Amino acid sequence: DAGITQSPRHKVTETGTPVTLRCHQTENHRYMYWYRQDPGHGLRLIHYSYGVKDTDKGEVSDGYSVSRSKTEDFLLTLESATSSQTSVYFCAIVGQGPYNEQFFGPGTRLTVL
Amino acid sequence: AQSVAQPEDQVNVAEGNPLTVKCTYSVSGNPYLFWYVQYPNRGLQFLLKYITGDNLVKGSYGFEAEFNKSQTSFHLKKPSALVSDSALYFCAVPDNYGQNFVFGPGTRLSVLP
């Protein structure tokens, strides 16, 4: 498996609280991604990064922010969690160059009460 | 915009029988197509991809996929299904820039003993 981990693996929080999810890779890949997975929607891209301090929005970025201060770490923050953000969050990396496959982390299950 | 469709939410097949999981695509330019599998409580794993060349692509775990340009399809196949193949399968296509991916909604495969 590609060296990609996520923490925490499970989290329960309350509406209105801030939450930060961490993705860590040991592959030194430039591109990193955050997705959410919900029944019936497949995977939807939240944000992605194409280098240190270089990030961009995806399809469902509202309510989320990201940061990448080091190549190996990509943080996803929910500034004020809402129940609609209850989901499973996946981080992914991809090798340099177009049309390479992505490698996914194990996921974080987030429940917002 | 690039897109993929998976017309079946669920596919049931008996162990030992051949299986097919369907995917159709809509892309501008040359199609680059991917299949991923997700086992319970795990991240997605890459199975195979079509970039160019032979229309029959072989991948991991005995899976293969047939690219059909006239039908704009990229169906996933396996000659003899195993119970352990039971999982969620996603078809995906890169976006116009080649580094982000668009995923289908997923097809749940159940292989019955």
Short mmCIF file of C-alpha atoms in Angstrom, two decimals:
data_model
loop_
_atom_site.label_atom_id
_atom_site.label_comp_id
_atom_site.label_asym_id
_atom_site.label_seq_id
_atom_site.Cartn_x
_atom_site.Cartn_y
_atom_site.Cartn_z
CA ASP A 1 0.00 0.00 0.00
CA ALA A 2 1.07 3.53 -0.69
CA GLY A 3 2.29 5.34 2.41
CA ILE A 4 -0.75 7.42 3.18
CA THR A 5 -2.43 7.71 6.58
CA GLN A 6 -5.30 9.69 8.00
CA SER A 7 -6.04 10.83 11.51
CA PRO A 8 -8.25 10.53 13.36
CA ARG A 9 -9.98 7.48 11.91
CA HIS A 10 -13.22 8.24 13.72
CA LYS A 11 -14.54 11.42 15.25
CA VAL A 12 -17.81 12.51 16.79
CA THR A 13 -18.30 16.20 17.33
CA GLU A 14 -21.05 18.71 17.90
CA THR A 15 -22.51 21.27 15.55
CA GLY A 16 -20.56 24.52 15.55
CA THR A 17 -17.24 23.12 16.71
CA PRO A 18 -14.09 23.29 14.57
CA VAL A 19 -12.63 20.04 13.30
CA THR A 20 -9.30 19.31 11.61
CA LEU A 21 -8.51 16.13 9.75
CA ARG A 22 -4.96 15.22 8.85
CA CYS A 23 -3.57 13.39 5.86
CA HIS A 24 0.06 12.29 5.90
CA GLN A 25 2.00 10.75 3.02
CA THR A 26 5.48 9.29 2.82
CA GLU A 27 5.63 9.12 -1.00
CA ASN A 28 6.75 12.72 -1.60
CA HIS A 29 3.97 13.19 -4.14
CA ARG A 30 3.09 16.67 -5.23
CA TYR A 31 -0.68 16.26 -5.61
CA MET A 32 -2.95 15.56 -2.64
CA TYR A 33 -6.75 15.48 -2.48
CA TRP A 34 -9.59 15.52 -0.01
CA TYR A 35 -12.86 13.78 -0.91
CA ARG A 36 -16.05 13.08 0.91
CA GLN A 37 -18.08 9.95 0.32
CA ASP A 38 -21.82 9.86 0.81
CA PRO A 39 -24.34 7.21 -0.24
CA GLY A 40 -25.57 7.79 -3.77
CA HIS A 41 -22.94 10.43 -4.53
CA GLY A 42 -19.78 8.44 -4.94
CA LEU A 43 -16.70 10.50 -4.15
CA ARG A 44 -16.83 14.26 -4.39
CA LEU A 45 -13.74 16.43 -4.42
CA ILE A 46 -13.54 19.01 -1.64
CA HIS A 47 -10.10 20.57 -2.16
CA TYR A 48 -6.81 19.56 -3.66
CA SER A 49 -3.22 20.67 -3.47
CA TYR A 50 -0.59 20.77 -6.18
CA GLY A 51 2.30 21.72 -3.94
CA VAL A 52 3.27 23.31 -0.66
CA LYS A 53 0.98 26.27 -0.04
CA ASP A 54 -0.73 25.64 -3.41
CA THR A 55 -4.35 24.60 -3.08
CA ASP A 56 -7.57 24.90 -5.03
CA LYS A 57 -11.27 24.25 -4.57
CA GLY A 58 -13.14 21.22 -5.72
CA GLU A 59 -16.78 20.49 -6.35
CA VAL A 60 -18.01 20.78 -2.74
CA SER A 61 -15.64 23.20 -1.01
CA ASP A 62 -18.15 25.36 0.89
CA GLY A 63 -17.61 25.09 4.64
CA TYR A 64 -14.14 23.58 4.27
CA SER A 65 -10.63 24.98 4.21
CA VAL A 66 -7.28 23.30 3.69
CA SER A 67 -3.64 23.94 4.36
CA ARG A 68 -0.41 22.41 3.18
CA SER A 69 2.71 23.68 4.88
CA LYS A 70 4.79 20.58 4.16
CA THR A 71 4.82 18.17 1.24
CA GLU A 72 3.79 15.28 3.44
CA ASP A 73 0.83 16.83 5.26
CA PHE A 74 -2.51 18.06 3.97
CA LEU A 75 -5.01 19.32 6.54
CA LEU A 76 -8.75 19.65 6.08
CA THR A 77 -10.57 22.00 8.45
CA LEU A 78 -14.26 22.39 9.09
CA GLU A 79 -14.39 25.83 10.68
CA SER A 80 -17.84 25.28 12.20
CA ALA A 81 -19.10 21.77 11.68
CA THR A 82 -22.67 21.16 10.54
CA SER A 83 -24.71 17.96 10.43
CA SER A 84 -24.53 18.02 6.62
CA GLN A 85 -20.79 17.45 6.95
CA THR A 86 -21.33 14.06 8.53
CA SER A 87 -19.54 11.84 6.06
CA VAL A 88 -16.56 9.64 5.39
CA TYR A 89 -13.55 11.66 4.31
CA PHE A 90 -10.78 10.26 2.16
CA CYS A 91 -7.40 11.64 1.33
CA ALA A 92 -5.64 10.63 -1.87
CA ILE A 93 -2.32 11.17 -3.57
CA VAL A 94 -1.23 10.75 -7.16
CA GLY A 95 2.12 10.49 -8.82
CA GLN A 96 3.60 13.17 -11.01
CA GLY A 97 2.30 13.42 -14.57
CA PRO A 98 -1.15 13.08 -16.09
CA TYR A 99 -3.40 10.05 -15.96
CA ASN A 100 -1.74 8.27 -13.08
CA GLU A 101 -3.92 6.39 -10.66
CA GLN A 102 -4.72 7.76 -7.22
CA PHE A 103 -3.85 6.08 -3.95
CA PHE A 104 -6.26 6.50 -1.09
CA GLY A 105 -5.96 6.67 2.65
CA PRO A 106 -8.11 4.51 4.95
CA GLY A 107 -10.67 7.26 5.56
CA THR A 108 -12.02 9.24 8.50
CA ARG A 109 -15.59 8.73 9.62
CA LEU A 110 -16.91 12.03 10.95
CA THR A 111 -20.21 12.37 12.74
CA VAL A 112 -21.56 15.83 13.55
CA LEU A 113 -24.35 15.76 16.11
CA ALA B 1 -17.26 18.22 -18.86
CA GLN B 2 -15.91 14.74 -18.35
CA SER B 3 -18.33 12.32 -16.74
CA VAL B 4 -18.99 8.66 -16.13
CA ALA B 5 -22.18 6.80 -15.39
CA GLN B 6 -22.73 3.50 -13.65
CA PRO B 7 -26.24 2.43 -14.55
CA GLU B 8 -26.58 -0.24 -11.87
CA ASP B 9 -26.61 0.50 -8.15
CA GLN B 10 -26.35 -3.19 -7.31
CA VAL B 11 -25.19 -6.30 -9.11
CA ASN B 12 -25.76 -9.78 -7.73
CA VAL B 13 -23.97 -12.81 -9.09
CA ALA B 14 -23.44 -16.36 -7.94
CA GLU B 15 -19.96 -17.50 -7.01
CA GLY B 16 -18.20 -19.06 -9.98
CA ASN B 17 -20.29 -17.19 -12.53
CA PRO B 18 -18.90 -14.42 -14.72
CA LEU B 19 -19.51 -10.89 -13.55
CA THR B 20 -19.88 -7.57 -15.33
CA VAL B 21 -20.03 -4.12 -13.76
CA LYS B 22 -21.02 -1.47 -16.26
CA CYS B 23 -19.59 1.98 -16.90
CA THR B 24 -20.29 4.45 -19.68
CA TYR B 25 -18.39 7.65 -20.24
CA SER B 26 -18.70 11.06 -21.80
CA VAL B 27 -15.43 12.82 -22.46
CA SER B 28 -13.92 15.33 -24.81
CA GLY B 29 -10.73 14.18 -26.40
CA ASN B 30 -9.11 10.81 -25.82
CA PRO B 31 -10.73 8.77 -23.04
CA TYR B 32 -8.64 7.72 -20.06
CA LEU B 33 -10.66 5.41 -17.85
CA PHE B 34 -10.11 3.89 -14.43
CA TRP B 35 -11.68 1.30 -12.17
CA TYR B 36 -11.34 1.28 -8.40
CA VAL B 37 -12.65 -1.10 -5.76
CA GLN B 38 -13.61 -0.32 -2.17
CA TYR B 39 -13.86 -3.06 0.42
CA PRO B 40 -15.82 -2.38 3.62
CA ASN B 41 -14.23 0.23 5.87
CA ARG B 42 -11.33 0.74 3.50
CA GLY B 43 -10.18 3.38 1.05
CA LEU B 44 -10.45 2.90 -2.68
CA GLN B 45 -7.91 0.69 -4.38
CA PHE B 46 -6.84 0.99 -8.00
CA LEU B 47 -7.81 -1.99 -10.20
CA LEU B 48 -6.92 -1.02 -13.76
CA LYS B 49 -6.89 1.74 -16.32
CA TYR B 50 -7.23 2.31 -20.02
CA ILE B 51 -4.93 4.88 -21.56
CA THR B 52 -4.38 3.65 -25.10
CA GLY B 53 -3.74 0.46 -27.01
CA ASP B 54 -5.46 -2.89 -26.54
CA ASN B 55 -9.17 -2.59 -25.84
CA LEU B 56 -8.99 -5.37 -23.25
CA VAL B 57 -7.17 -4.21 -20.14
CA LYS B 58 -6.07 -6.64 -17.45
CA GLY B 59 -5.80 -5.58 -13.85
CA SER B 60 -5.51 -6.75 -10.27
CA TYR B 61 -7.29 -9.73 -8.68
CA GLY B 62 -8.17 -11.30 -12.04
CA PHE B 63 -10.28 -8.38 -13.22
CA GLU B 64 -10.29 -7.04 -16.74
CA ALA B 65 -12.15 -4.29 -18.55
CA GLU B 66 -13.21 -3.88 -22.12
CA PHE B 67 -13.00 -0.48 -23.74
CA ASN B 68 -15.62 0.05 -26.45
CA LYS B 69 -15.34 3.36 -28.24
CA SER B 70 -18.50 3.03 -30.33
CA GLN B 71 -20.61 2.33 -27.26
CA THR B 72 -18.62 4.72 -25.02
CA SER B 73 -18.35 1.97 -22.44
CA PHE B 74 -15.68 0.56 -20.16
CA HIS B 75 -17.25 -2.46 -18.47
CA LEU B 76 -15.42 -4.31 -15.71
CA LYS B 77 -15.42 -8.10 -16.00
CA LYS B 78 -14.21 -11.23 -14.30
CA PRO B 79 -14.65 -14.75 -15.69
CA SER B 80 -15.39 -16.40 -12.35
CA ALA B 81 -16.62 -14.41 -9.36
CA LEU B 82 -15.46 -15.01 -5.80
CA VAL B 83 -17.34 -14.18 -2.62
CA SER B 84 -14.37 -12.02 -1.70
CA ASP B 85 -15.06 -9.83 -4.77
CA SER B 86 -18.08 -8.43 -2.97
CA ALA B 87 -17.36 -4.72 -2.70
CA LEU B 88 -18.18 -1.29 -4.07
CA TYR B 89 -16.79 -0.56 -7.53
CA PHE B 90 -16.15 2.88 -8.98
CA CYS B 91 -15.49 3.96 -12.51
CA ALA B 92 -13.54 7.22 -12.89
CA VAL B 93 -12.23 9.58 -15.54
CA PRO B 94 -9.69 12.41 -15.25
CA ASP B 95 -10.92 15.93 -15.71
CA ASN B 96 -9.80 18.06 -18.62
CA TYR B 97 -6.46 18.82 -16.96
CA GLY B 98 -5.60 15.24 -16.15
CA GLN B 99 -4.83 15.56 -12.45
CA ASN B 100 -8.30 15.54 -10.88
CA PHE B 101 -10.77 12.72 -11.21
CA VAL B 102 -14.51 12.45 -11.64
CA PHE B 103 -15.99 9.34 -10.06
CA GLY B 104 -19.18 7.50 -10.84
CA PRO B 105 -21.68 6.87 -8.03
CA GLY B 106 -20.48 3.32 -7.53
CA THR B 107 -21.94 -0.14 -8.04
CA ARG B 108 -22.27 -2.55 -5.17
CA LEU B 109 -21.33 -6.07 -6.19
CA SER B 110 -22.60 -8.97 -4.12
CA VAL B 111 -21.27 -12.43 -4.91
CA LEU B 112 -23.49 -15.07 -3.40
CA PRO B 113 -22.04 -18.40 -2.27
#
